[in-house]
Structures are given as C-alpha cells and as structure tokens.
Coordinates of C-alpha atoms and ligand atoms in Angstrom, one line a residue:
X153 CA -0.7 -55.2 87.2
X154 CA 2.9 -54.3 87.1
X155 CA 4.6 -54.2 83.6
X156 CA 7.0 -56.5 84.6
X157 CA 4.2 -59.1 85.5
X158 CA 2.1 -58.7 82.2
X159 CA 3.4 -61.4 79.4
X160 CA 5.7 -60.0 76.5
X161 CA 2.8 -60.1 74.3
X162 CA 0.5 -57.9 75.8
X163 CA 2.8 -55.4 76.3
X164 CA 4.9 -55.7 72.6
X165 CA 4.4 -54.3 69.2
X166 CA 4.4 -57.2 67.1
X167 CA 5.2 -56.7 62.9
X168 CA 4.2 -59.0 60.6
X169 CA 6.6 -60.0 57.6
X170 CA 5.1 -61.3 54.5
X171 CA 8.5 -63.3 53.6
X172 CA 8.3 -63.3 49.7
X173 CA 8.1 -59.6 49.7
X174 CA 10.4 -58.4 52.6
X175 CA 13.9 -58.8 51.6
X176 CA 15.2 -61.0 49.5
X177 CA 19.0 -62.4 49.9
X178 CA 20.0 -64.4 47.2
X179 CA 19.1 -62.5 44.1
X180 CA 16.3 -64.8 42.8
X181 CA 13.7 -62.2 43.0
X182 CA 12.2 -64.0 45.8
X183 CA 12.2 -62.8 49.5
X184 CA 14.1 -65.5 51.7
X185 CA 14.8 -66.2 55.5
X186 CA 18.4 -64.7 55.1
X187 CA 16.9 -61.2 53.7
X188 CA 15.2 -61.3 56.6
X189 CA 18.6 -61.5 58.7
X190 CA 20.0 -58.9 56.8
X191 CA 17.5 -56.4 57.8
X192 CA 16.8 -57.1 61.5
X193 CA 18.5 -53.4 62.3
X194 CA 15.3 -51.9 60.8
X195 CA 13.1 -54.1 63.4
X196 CA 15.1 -54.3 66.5
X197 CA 18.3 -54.0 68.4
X198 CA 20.0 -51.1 67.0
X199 CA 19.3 -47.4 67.6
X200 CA 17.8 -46.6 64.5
X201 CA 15.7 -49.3 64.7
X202 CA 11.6 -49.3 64.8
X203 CA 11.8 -51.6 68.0
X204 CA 8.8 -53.9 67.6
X205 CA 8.9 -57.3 69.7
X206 CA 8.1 -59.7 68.2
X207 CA 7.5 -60.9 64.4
X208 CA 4.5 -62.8 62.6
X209 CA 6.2 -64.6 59.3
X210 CA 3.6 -65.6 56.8
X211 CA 3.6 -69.3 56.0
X212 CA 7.2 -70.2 55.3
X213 CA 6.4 -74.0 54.6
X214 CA 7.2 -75.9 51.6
X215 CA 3.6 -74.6 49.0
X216 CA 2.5 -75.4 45.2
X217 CA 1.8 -71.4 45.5
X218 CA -2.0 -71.9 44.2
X219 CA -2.3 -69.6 47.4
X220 CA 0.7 -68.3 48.1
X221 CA 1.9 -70.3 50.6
X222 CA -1.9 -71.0 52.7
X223 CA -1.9 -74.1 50.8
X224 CA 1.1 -75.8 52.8
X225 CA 2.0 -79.4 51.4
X226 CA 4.6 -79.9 54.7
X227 CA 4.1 -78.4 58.0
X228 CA 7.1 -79.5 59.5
X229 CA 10.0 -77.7 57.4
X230 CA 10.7 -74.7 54.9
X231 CA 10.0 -73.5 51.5
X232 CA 13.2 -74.1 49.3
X233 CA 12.7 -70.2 48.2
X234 CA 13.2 -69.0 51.6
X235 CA 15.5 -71.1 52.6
X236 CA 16.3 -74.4 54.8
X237 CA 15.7 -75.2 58.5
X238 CA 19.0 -74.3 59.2
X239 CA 18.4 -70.6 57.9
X240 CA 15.4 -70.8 60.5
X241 CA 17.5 -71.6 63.2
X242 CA 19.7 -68.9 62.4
X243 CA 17.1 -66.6 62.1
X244 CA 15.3 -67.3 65.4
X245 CA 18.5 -67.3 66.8
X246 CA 19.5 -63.6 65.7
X247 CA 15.8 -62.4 66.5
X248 CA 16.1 -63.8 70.0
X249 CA 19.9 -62.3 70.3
X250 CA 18.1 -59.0 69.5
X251 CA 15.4 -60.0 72.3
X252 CA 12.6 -60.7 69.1
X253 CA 10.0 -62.9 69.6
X254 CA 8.9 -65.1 66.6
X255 CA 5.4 -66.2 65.7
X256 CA 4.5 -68.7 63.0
X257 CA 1.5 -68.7 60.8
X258 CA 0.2 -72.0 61.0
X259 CA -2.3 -73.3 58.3
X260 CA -4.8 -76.0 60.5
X261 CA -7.5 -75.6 58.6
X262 CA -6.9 -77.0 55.5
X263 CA -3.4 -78.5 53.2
X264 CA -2.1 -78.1 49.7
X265 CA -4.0 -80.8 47.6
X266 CA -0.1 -82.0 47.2
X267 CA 0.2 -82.7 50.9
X268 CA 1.3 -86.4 50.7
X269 CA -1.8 -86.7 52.9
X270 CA -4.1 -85.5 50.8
X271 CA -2.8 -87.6 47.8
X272 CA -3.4 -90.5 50.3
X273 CA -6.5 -90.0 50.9
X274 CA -7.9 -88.9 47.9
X275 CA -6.2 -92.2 46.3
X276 CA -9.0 -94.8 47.4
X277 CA -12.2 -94.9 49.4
X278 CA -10.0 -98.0 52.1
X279 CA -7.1 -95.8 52.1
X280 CA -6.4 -94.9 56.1
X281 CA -5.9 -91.2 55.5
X282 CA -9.2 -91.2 53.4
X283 CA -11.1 -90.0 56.3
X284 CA -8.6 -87.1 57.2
X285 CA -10.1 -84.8 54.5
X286 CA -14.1 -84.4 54.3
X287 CA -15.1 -86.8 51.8
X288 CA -19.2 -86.9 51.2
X289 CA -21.3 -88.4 48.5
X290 CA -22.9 -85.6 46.2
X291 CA -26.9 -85.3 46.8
X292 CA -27.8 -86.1 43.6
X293 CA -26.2 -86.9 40.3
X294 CA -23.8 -84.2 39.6
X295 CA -24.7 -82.0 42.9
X296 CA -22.5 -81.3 45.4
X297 CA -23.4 -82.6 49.2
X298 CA -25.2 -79.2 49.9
X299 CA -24.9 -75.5 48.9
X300 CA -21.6 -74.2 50.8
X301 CA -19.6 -71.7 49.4
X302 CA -15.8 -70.8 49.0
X303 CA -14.8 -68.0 50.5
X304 CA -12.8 -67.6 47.5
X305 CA -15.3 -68.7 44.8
X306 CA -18.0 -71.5 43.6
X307 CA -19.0 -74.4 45.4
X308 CA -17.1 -75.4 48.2
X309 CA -16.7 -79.0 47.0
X310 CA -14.8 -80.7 44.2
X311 CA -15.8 -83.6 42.5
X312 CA -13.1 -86.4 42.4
X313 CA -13.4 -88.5 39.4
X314 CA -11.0 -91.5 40.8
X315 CA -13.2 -92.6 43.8
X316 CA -15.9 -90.4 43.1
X317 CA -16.9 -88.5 45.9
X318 CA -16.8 -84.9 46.5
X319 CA -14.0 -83.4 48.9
X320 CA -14.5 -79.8 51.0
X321 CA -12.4 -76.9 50.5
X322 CA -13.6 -73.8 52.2
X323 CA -11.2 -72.0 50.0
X324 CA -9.6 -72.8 46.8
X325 CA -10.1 -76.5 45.3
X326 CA -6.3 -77.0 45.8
X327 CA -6.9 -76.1 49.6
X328 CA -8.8 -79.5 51.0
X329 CA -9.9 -79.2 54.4
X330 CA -8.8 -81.6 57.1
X331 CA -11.3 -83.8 58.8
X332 CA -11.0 -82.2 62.2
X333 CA -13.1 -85.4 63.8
X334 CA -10.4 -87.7 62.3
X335 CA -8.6 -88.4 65.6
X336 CA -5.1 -89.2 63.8
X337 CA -5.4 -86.1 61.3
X338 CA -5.9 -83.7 64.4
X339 CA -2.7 -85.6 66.2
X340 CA -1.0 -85.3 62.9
X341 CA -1.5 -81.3 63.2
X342 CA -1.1 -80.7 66.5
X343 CA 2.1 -82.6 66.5
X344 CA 3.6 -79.8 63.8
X345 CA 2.4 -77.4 66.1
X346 CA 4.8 -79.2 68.8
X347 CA 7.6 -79.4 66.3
X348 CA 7.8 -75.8 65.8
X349 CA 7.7 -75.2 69.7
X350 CA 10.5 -77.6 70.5
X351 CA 12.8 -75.8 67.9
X352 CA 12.0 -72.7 70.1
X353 CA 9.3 -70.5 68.4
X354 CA 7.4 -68.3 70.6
X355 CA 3.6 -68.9 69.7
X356 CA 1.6 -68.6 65.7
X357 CA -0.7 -66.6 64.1
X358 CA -3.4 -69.5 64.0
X359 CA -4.9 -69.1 59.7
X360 CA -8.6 -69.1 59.0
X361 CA -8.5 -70.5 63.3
X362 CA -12.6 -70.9 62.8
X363 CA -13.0 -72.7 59.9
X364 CA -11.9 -76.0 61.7
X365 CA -15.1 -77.8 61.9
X366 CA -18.1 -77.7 59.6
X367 CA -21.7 -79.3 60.9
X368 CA -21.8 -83.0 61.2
X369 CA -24.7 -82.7 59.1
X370 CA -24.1 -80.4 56.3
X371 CA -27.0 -78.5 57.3
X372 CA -27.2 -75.2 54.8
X373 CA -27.0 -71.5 55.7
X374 CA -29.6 -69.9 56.0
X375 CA -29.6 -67.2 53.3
X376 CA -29.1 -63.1 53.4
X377 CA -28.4 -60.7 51.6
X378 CA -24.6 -59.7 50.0
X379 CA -22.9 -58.7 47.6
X380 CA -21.6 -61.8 46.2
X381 CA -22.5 -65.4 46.5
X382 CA -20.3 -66.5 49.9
X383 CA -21.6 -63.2 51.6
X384 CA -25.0 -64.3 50.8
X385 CA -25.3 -67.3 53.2
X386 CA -25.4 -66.7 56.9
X387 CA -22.6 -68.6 57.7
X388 CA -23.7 -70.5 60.7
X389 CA -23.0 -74.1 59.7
X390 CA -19.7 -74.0 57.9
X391 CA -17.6 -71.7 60.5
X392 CA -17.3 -70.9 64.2
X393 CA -18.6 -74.4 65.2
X394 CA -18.4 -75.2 68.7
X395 CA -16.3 -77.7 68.2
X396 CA -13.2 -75.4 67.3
X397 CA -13.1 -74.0 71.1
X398 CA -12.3 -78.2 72.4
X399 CA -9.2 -78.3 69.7
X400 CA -8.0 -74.6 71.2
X401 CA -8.3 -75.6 74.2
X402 CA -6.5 -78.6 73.7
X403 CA -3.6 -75.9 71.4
X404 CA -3.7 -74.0 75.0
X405 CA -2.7 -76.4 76.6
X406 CA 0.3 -77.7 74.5
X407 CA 1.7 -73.7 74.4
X408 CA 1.1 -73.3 78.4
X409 CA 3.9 -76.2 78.7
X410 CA 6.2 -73.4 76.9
X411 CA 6.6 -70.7 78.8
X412 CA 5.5 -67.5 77.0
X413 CA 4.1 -69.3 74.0
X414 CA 0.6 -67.2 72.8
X415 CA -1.3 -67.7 69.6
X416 CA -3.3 -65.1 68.0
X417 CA -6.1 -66.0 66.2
X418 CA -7.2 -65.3 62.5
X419 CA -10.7 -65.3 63.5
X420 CA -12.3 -64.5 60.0
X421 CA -15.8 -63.2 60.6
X422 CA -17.2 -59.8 60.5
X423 CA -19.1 -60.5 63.5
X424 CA -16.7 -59.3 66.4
X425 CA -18.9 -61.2 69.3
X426 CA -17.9 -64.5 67.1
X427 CA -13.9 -63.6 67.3
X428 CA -13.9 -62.8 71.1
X429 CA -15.7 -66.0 71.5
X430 CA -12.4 -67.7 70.4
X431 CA -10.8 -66.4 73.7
X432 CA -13.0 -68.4 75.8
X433 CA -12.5 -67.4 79.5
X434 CA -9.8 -65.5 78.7
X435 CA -7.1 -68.0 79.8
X436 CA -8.6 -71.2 77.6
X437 CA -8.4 -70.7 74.1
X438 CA -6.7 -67.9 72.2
X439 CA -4.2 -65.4 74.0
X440 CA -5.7 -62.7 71.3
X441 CA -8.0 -62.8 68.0
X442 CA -8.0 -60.6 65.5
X443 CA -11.2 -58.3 65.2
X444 CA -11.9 -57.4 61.6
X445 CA -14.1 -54.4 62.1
X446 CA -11.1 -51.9 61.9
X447 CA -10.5 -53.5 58.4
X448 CA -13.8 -52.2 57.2
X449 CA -14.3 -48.8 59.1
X450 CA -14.3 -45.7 56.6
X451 CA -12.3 -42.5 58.2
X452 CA -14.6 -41.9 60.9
X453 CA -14.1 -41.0 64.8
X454 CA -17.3 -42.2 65.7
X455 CA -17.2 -45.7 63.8
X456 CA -13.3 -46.1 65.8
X457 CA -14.7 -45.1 68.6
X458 CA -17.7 -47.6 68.0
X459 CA -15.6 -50.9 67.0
X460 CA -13.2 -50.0 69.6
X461 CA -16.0 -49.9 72.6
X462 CA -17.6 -53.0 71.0
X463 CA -14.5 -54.7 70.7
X464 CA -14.0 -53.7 74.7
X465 CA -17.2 -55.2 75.8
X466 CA -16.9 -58.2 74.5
X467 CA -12.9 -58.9 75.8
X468 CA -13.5 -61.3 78.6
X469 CA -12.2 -60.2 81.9
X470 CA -8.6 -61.8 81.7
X471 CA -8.4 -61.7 78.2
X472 CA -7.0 -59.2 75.6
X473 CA -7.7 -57.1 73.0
X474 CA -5.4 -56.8 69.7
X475 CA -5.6 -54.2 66.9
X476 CA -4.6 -54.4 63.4
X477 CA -5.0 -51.8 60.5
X478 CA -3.5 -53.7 57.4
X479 CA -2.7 -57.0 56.6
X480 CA -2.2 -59.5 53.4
X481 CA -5.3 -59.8 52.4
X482 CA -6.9 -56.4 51.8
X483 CA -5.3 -52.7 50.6
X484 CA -3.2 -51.2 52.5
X485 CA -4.5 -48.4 55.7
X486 CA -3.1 -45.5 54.0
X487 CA -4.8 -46.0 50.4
X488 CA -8.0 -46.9 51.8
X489 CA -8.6 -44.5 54.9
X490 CA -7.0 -42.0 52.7
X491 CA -9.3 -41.3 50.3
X492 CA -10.9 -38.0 49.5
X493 CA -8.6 -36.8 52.5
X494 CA -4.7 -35.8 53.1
X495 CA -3.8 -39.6 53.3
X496 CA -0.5 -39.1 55.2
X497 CA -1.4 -36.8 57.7
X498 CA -4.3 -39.3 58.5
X499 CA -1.9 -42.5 58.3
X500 CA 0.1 -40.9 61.1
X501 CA -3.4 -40.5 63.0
X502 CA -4.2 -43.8 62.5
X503 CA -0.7 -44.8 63.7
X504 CA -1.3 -42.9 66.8
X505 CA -4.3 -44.5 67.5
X506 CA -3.0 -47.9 66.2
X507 CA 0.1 -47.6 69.0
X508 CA -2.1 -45.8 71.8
X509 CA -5.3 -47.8 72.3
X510 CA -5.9 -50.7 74.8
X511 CA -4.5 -54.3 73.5
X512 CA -1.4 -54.9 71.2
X513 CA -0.9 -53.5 68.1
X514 CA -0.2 -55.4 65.0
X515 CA 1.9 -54.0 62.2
X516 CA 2.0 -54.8 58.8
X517 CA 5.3 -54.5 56.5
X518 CA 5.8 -51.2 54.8
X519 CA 3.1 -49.5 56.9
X520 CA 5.8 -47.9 58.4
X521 CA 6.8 -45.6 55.5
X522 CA 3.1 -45.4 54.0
X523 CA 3.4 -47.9 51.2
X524 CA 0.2 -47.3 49.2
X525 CA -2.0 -50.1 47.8
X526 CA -0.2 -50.7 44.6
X527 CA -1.4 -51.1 41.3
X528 CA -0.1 -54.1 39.9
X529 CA -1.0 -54.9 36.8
X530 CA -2.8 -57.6 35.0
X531 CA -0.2 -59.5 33.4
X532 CA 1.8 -59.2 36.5
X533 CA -1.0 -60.5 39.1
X534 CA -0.6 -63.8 41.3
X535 CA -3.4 -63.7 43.3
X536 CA -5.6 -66.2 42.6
X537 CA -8.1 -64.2 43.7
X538 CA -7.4 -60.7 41.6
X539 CA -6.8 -62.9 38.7
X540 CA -10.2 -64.3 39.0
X541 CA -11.9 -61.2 39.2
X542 CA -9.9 -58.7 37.8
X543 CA -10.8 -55.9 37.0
X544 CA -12.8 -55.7 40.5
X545 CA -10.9 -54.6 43.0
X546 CA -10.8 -57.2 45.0
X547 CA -7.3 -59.0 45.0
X548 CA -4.6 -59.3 47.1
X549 CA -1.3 -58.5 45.6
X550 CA -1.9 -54.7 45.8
X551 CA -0.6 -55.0 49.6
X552 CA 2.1 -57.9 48.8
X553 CA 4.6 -55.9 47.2
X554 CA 8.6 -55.8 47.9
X555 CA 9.7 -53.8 50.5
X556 CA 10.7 -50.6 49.7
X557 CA 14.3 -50.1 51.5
X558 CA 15.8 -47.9 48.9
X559 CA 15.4 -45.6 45.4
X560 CA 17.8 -47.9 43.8
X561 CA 17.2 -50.8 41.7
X562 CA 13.6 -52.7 42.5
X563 CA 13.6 -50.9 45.6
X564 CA 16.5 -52.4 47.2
X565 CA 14.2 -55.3 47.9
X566 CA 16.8 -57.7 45.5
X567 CA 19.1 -57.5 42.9
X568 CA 16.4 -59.2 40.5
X569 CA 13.3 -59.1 39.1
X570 CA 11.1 -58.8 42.1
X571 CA 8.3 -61.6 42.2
X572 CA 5.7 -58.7 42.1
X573 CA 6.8 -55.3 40.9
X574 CA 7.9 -52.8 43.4
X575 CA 5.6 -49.8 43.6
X576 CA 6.3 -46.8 42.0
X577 CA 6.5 -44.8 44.6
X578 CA 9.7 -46.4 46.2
X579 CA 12.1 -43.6 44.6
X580 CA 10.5 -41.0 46.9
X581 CA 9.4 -43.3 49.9
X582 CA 11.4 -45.8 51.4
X583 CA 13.3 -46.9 54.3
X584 CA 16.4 -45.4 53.6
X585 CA 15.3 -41.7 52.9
X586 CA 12.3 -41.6 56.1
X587 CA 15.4 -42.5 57.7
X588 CA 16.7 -39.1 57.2
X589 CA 13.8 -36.9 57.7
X590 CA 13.0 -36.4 60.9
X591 CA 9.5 -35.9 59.9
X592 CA 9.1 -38.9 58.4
X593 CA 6.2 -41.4 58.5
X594 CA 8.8 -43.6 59.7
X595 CA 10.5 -42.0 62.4
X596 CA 6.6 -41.5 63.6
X597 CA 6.3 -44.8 64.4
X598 CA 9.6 -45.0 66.0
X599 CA 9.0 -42.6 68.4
X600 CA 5.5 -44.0 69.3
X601 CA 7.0 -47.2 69.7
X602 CA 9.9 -46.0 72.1
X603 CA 7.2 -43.5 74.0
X604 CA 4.5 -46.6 74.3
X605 CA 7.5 -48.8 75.6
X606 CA 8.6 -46.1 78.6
X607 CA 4.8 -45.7 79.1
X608 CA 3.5 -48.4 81.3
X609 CA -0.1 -46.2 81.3
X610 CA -0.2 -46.7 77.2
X611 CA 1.1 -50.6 77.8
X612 CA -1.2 -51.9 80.4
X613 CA -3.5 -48.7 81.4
X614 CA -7.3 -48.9 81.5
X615 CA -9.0 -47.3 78.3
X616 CA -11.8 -44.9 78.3
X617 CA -13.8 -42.6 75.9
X618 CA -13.1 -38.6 77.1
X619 CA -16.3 -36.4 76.5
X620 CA -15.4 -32.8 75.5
X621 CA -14.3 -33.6 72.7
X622 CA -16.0 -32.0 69.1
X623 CA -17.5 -33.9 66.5
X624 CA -15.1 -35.5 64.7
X625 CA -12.6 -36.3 67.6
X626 CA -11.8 -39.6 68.6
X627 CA -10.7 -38.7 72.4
X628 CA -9.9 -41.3 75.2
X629 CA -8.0 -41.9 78.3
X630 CA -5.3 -44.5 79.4
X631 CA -4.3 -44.6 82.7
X632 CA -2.3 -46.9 85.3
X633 CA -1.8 -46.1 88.8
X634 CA -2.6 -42.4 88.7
X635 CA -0.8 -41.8 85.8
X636 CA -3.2 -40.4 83.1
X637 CA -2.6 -40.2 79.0
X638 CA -5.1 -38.4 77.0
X639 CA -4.6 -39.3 72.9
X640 CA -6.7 -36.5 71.2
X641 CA -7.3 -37.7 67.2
X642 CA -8.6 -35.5 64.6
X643 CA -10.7 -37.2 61.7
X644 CA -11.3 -33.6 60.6
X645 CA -9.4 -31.6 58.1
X646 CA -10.7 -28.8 60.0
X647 CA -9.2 -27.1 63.6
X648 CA -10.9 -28.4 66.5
X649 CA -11.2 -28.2 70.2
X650 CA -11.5 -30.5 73.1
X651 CA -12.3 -29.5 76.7
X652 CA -10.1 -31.9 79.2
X653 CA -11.6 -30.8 82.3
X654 CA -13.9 -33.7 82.9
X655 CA -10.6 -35.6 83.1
X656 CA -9.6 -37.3 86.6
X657 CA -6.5 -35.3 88.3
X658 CA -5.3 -31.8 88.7
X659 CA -3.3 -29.7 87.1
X660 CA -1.6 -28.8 83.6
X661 CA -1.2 -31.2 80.6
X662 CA 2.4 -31.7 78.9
X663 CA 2.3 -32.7 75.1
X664 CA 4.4 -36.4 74.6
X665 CA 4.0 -36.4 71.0
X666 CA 2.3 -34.6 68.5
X667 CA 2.0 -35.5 64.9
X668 CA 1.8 -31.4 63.7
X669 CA 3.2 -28.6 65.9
X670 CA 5.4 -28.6 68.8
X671 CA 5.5 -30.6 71.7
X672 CA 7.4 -30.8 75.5
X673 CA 4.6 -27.7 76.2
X674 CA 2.0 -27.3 79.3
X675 CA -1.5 -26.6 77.5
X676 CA -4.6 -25.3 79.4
X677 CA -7.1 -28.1 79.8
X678 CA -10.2 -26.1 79.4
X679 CA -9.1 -25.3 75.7
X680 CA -7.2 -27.5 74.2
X681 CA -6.6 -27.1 70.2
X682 CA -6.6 -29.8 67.4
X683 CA -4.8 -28.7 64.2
X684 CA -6.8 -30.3 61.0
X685 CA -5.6 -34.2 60.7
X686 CA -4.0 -33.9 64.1
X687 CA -2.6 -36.3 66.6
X688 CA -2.3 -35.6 70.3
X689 CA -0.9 -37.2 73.4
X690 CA -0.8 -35.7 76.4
X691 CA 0.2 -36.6 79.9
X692 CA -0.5 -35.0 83.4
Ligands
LIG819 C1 -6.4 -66.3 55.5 C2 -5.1 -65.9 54.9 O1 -4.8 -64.7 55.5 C3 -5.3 -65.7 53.4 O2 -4.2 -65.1 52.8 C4 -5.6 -67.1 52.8 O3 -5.9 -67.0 51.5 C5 -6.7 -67.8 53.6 N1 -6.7 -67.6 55.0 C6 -6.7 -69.3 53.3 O4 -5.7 -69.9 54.0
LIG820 MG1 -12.6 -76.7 58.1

C-alpha cells in the first residue's frame, strides 16, 4: 500500500491532551480550550513543533467532576471551565488550519447521575426514561441484584430509596450506566455521536467501549484469584458482551458517512484477544483499540517483544494495531519503566520503540519532556480513586498534573493556582528549556516524529522480530517495498551486540538516529554494537 493510500490515522502520531492540565488561558487555575490554542506551535505547524497529527481531548463535556469529567451530565456541548462551543469551533478550526485532526472522548457507557436523564429516570418506576438506566429489584432484602463489582470499588449497584430499586454503575455510584437495550437511550447516544461529526470532528476515543452491555440475566462471574475484590471475578458477564460488536457496528457505520472519521477504542481488559475482538473484520467495528499489555510490562525486551507479537497475531488482516505507553489513568512510562534503572536513557528507548513499531503510536501530554509520576499530596488529591485508597498507590492524579511549559510561576501552565500542583521538577524540565538542548528528551521525539513521517517503511512497513540479537535486545525489522529499517533497543545497562546478517538485502547499514553516540555512519552488519540503554535505527 502506498502512503498516500493508507488513512491519516494509520500513518499519524496522535497526542492526547488531558484539557484541565494542558494549558490554561484565563487564569482560573483551570486548563481551558483557548490554552489549548495558545500552544498549538508546540503540537503542529511551526518548525519547532513536535508534529503529531492528530489530538485525543479528554471529555470536555459539561461534568459534576465526581470523575473528572467521565461522568458527563450533557454530551452535546462544553464544560463552562474550558470554555463554550464557540471556543470549540475555534479550536478545531486552528487545529485543522495547522492540518490537526481532532478526536473526542466520548463517554457511552454510562452518564453523570446529574444527566437530566438520569434524574428522569430515577424519578419514578412510569417515568419514560426509567428504563434507559439498568434498574433491577435487589435479590433479597437489602441485597443487591447479584455480586458485580465496580471497577472502582463496592458493589456495583446503588440502592435508590425514592422508587426503591437498585441502579448499575460499573464505576462510581455517580456514574449510572445506560440501558444499552433501551432503543431510545442508544438513539439518544448515538445521535451526540452525530452531533460532534456534523460540527466537523474527525473520529473519538470511544471510554470504557466494552462495558456497553451487561448479561440479560445478571448471571455472576465466576471467581479467581486477585488482588482486590473487582480483579477477583472473571469478568465474563459484566463486560465484552456480544452485544457491544452490533452497537459498533452500527458507530461504523455512522463515521464511514464522514470521510476519514476512525474511533479508537478504550477497550479495558487485560486480556489482549478481548480488545482485538472489538475490531471485528477489521473494517466493522473499531478502526483501532487500545491493548493494555504495554501498560503492565516491567522493563523487559522479551515481555515487549512478547505483547508486541501477541498483539500482531491477533490484528485481523485489514485491521490495525495501536500502541500506547502512558495515559490518565496510571503513572506515567518514565517513573514506572524507570525504576532501579537510568530512567531517561530508557524513556528515550521506549520512545524509540513507541514511534518505530507496527501500528500508530499514542502519546500522552508531557511524555515528551519526561514528566515523572508526581507526588501529589493528600490534601491536594482529586481522584476519587487515590482519595479512597490513599496511601496505596493506586490513584490517578500522579499523571494529571499541569503541563510543564516553563520554570516560571506554576510551570507556566497558568497565572494561578493550578487545579493540581505542578510537579517539582518543572524548574529543570520543561518545554521551554528541552527546547534549547539539542539533547533533549524533547527534541528526541521531534526528530523520531519527522524521521517516522519521511519513512514510509516505519509508517506502513511490515514488522518482524530480527534474530542475532543478545539477551536483552529487543531487535526487529520494518520494511516496505525493499526498503529495510532495523530498530536495535537495549533493555541492558550493559554494551551489547547484535549480528544483522540474517537480515534480507545486501550491503552496509547507515545509522538514522541513535539515542547515544553518533549517527549518519555505515556500520558492519556482522558486528554491530549497542551502547548500555541504547536506541538504534538503521537503514540499508
Ligand atoms: C476510563 C477512563 O479512562 C477513566 O479515567 C474513567 O475513570 C473510566 N473510564 C470511567 O469512565
Ligand atoms: Mg454498561
């Protein structure tokens, strides 16, 4: 396939913004649509810029906050905070001027427990939005219909005292889930979905995309063993129900009417098989899902090497694969794969590997220039979750926090009191100083964007493992019409060597990028040599 012929989104680098904490424009501590705006130069169109393609905006809908913005109570139109639709329009406008794409993270699953639907429905038993949410009789005084879980904590139904029935929430209480069998409810949904398309965005990040349906019958999951009480279930009966593959379908077939429209998938399950499955054929359902394994790898070659194979087999033939290293939801790459190690070094490897492997690369905000996993603390939390818990490590906020754009005053990220405090590392690392320093984490990642983007091999090519390689060496081949890229990764903190003469094609190798030592030189492919923490890429 031709670059030219492969959709934008196979071939992009997409970044996704977590809008309270990017850049806020109007001083209330708060980051907004028009902070966006104002720092579009870092993203795209301008020579200093990262150039990514396109942009994932966490939920920027109208939210009581009881989960930072997942619990939407209007799909149709913006927070207050971040701005107004016209600051949207503006927005989409300016990324599209820049030739941006913008996705939306749309919130199917469930709605705020303020959603004027929800207090509809929860206001009688003859109300006609009643049966939009999943309303059940408990199975005996005081129980709940059965023994599901919250992902987030305690039994996944609420009693309601008024009409006295219990309501489902597969996350927090103030997060009901919408009766995906209600015919009007999925119309409702679908039709914001529309409304979001006719104003021009270019697809959405689809939340929590297999939690949809639950079993008609409320059967219970089977039990197993975990950590804590959700993990304990086998969650068979409460997620990935066949029914969610007729309502993407159905999604697929609204976006197809918009040229270029994807969706990516939130496909929450550690089981890999179960997120591919969301693609269907590979033209049906999901244009790409998100495959949680590289979330819970340690700094290994081998277990890379391992999700990355897996996560190959199971791709359907026309479909896609998509990579991710951080997100909102757990610490940051360069905190967690850096332990007991030289954590930058290996964030640049991961970057590498992140911008150089087969399917599209996600980004997350600040990943860019290393922001750590932040310690923010307890009087200062807003995670529902980390508030919970604390003092497990378990919530969020420690990958939410403000940008970090300059060493002046909260970062640069506003003139205010940041909603979460900035990190304290933003004095040494931010935007504005990696700008400088051509060594920089930063200007990394700008050059492996720009040398992925005038390399249709490391776009589109074919992906497979090298041999040759010594322990510890995550080694592997893209190529497209008989052009060849090798990317040699070093787990190691030690030297090491890999032998590139099983590799198709003659003659000498020429180094594209390295993340240590020089590069533009010819090397001999019987002996090639990794320096410790070491990133390679090589073309012949
Ligand atoms: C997944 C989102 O990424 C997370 O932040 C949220 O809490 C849950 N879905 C519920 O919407
Ligand atoms: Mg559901």
């Amino acid at each position: 396939m031709g670059t030219e012929e492969a959709p934008w989104w196979k071939r992009g680098v997409f970044y996704q913004i977590y809008v309270r904490s990017f850049a806020d424009s109007d001083g209330d501590g708060i980051g907004d649509l028009r902070g966006i705006i104002e720092h579009l130069d870092h993203l795209a169109g301008s020579p200093q810029s990262l150039g990514v393609d396109a942009l994932w905006l966490t939920p920027i809908f109208p939210s009581p906050l009881a989960d930072c913005g997942y619990d939407v109570s209007d799909h149709t139109s913006v927070d207050p905070a971040y701005g107004g639709l016209d600051d949207f329009d503006a927005l989409l406008d300016e990324c599209h001027r820049r030739g941006l794409k913008v996705i939306l993270d749309m919130v199917l699953n469930h709605t705020s427990c303020e959603h004027p639907w929800f207090l509809e429905s929860r206001s009688s038993r003859d109300n006609p939005k009643r049966d939009w949410y999943v309303w059940r009789d408990g199975r005996a005084p005081g129980k709940p219909p059965n023994r599901w879980r919250s992902v987030m904590e305690g039994s996944a139904w609420t009693w309601d005292e008024r009409t006295g029935q219990y309501y489902y929430h597969a996350f927090l209480p103030q997060q009901p889930d919408i009766n995906w069998r209600n015919p009007a409810a999925r119309r409702a949904m679908l039709d914001a979905c529309r409304f979001w398309l006719d104003r021009g965005v270019d697809g959405f990040r689809l939340d929590v995309i297999n939690y949809l349906h639950e079993d008609e019958l409320l059967r219970d999951n089977p039990r197993r063993m975990g950590w804590r009480p959700y993990e304990m279930q086998k969650h068979i009966y409460d997620r990935c129900r066949p029914e969610d593959h007729e309502v993407l379908r159905e999604l697929r077939s609204i976006l197809d009417a918009y040229p270029g429209a994807m969706m990516v998938g939130e496909t929450f399950t550690d089981d890999p098989a179960e997120a591919a499955s969301y693609l269907g054929n590979g033209t049906d359902e999901l244009h790409l899902a998100f495959n949680f394994d590289f979330a819970a790898n340690r700094w290994s070659a081998a277990r890379f090497r391992r999700s990355v194979e897996r996560w190959e087999a199971l791709i359907p033939e026309k479909g896609w694969p998509a990579y991710f290293l951080s997100n909102h939801d757990m610490p940051r790459h360069i905190t967690r794969l850096g332990i007991l190690g030289d954590a930058e070094a290996r964030a640049g490897v991961a970057a590498v590997m992140l911008l150089t492997l087969r399917g599209t690369p996600f980004l997350y905000y600040g990943e860019e220039i290393g922001m750590p996993a932040s310690r923010v603390p307890r009087g200062k939390l807003r995670d529902p979750v980390g508030i919970r818990f604390w003092p497990l490590p378990v919530g969020r906020d420690c990958a939410r926090t403000p940008m970090q754009w300059t060493a002046g005053e909260h970062a640069g990220f506003s003139t205010a009191e940041p909603w979460l405090p900035a990190d304290k590392s933003f004095p040494v690392r931010n935007v504005e100083r990696q700008r400088k320093d051509p060594h920089s984490l930063l200007n990394l990642y700008r050059r492996l964007i720009r040398l992925r983007k005038e390399t249709p091999a490391l776009q589109l090519g074919s992906y497979r493992a090298l041999p040759g390689a010594e322990k510890g060496v995550f080694a592997y081949l893209r190529e497209l019409g008989g052009h060849r890229v090798a990317v040699l990764l070093n787990f190691t903190p030690r030297d090491r060597r890999v032998d590139l003469r099983g590799c198709p094609g003659k003659g000498a190798w020429r180094v594209l990028l390295s993340t240590r030592g020089p590069e533009g030189a010819e090397t001999d492919p019987a002996e090639i040599r990794l320096l410790p923490d070491q990133a390679l890429i090589l073309s012949r």
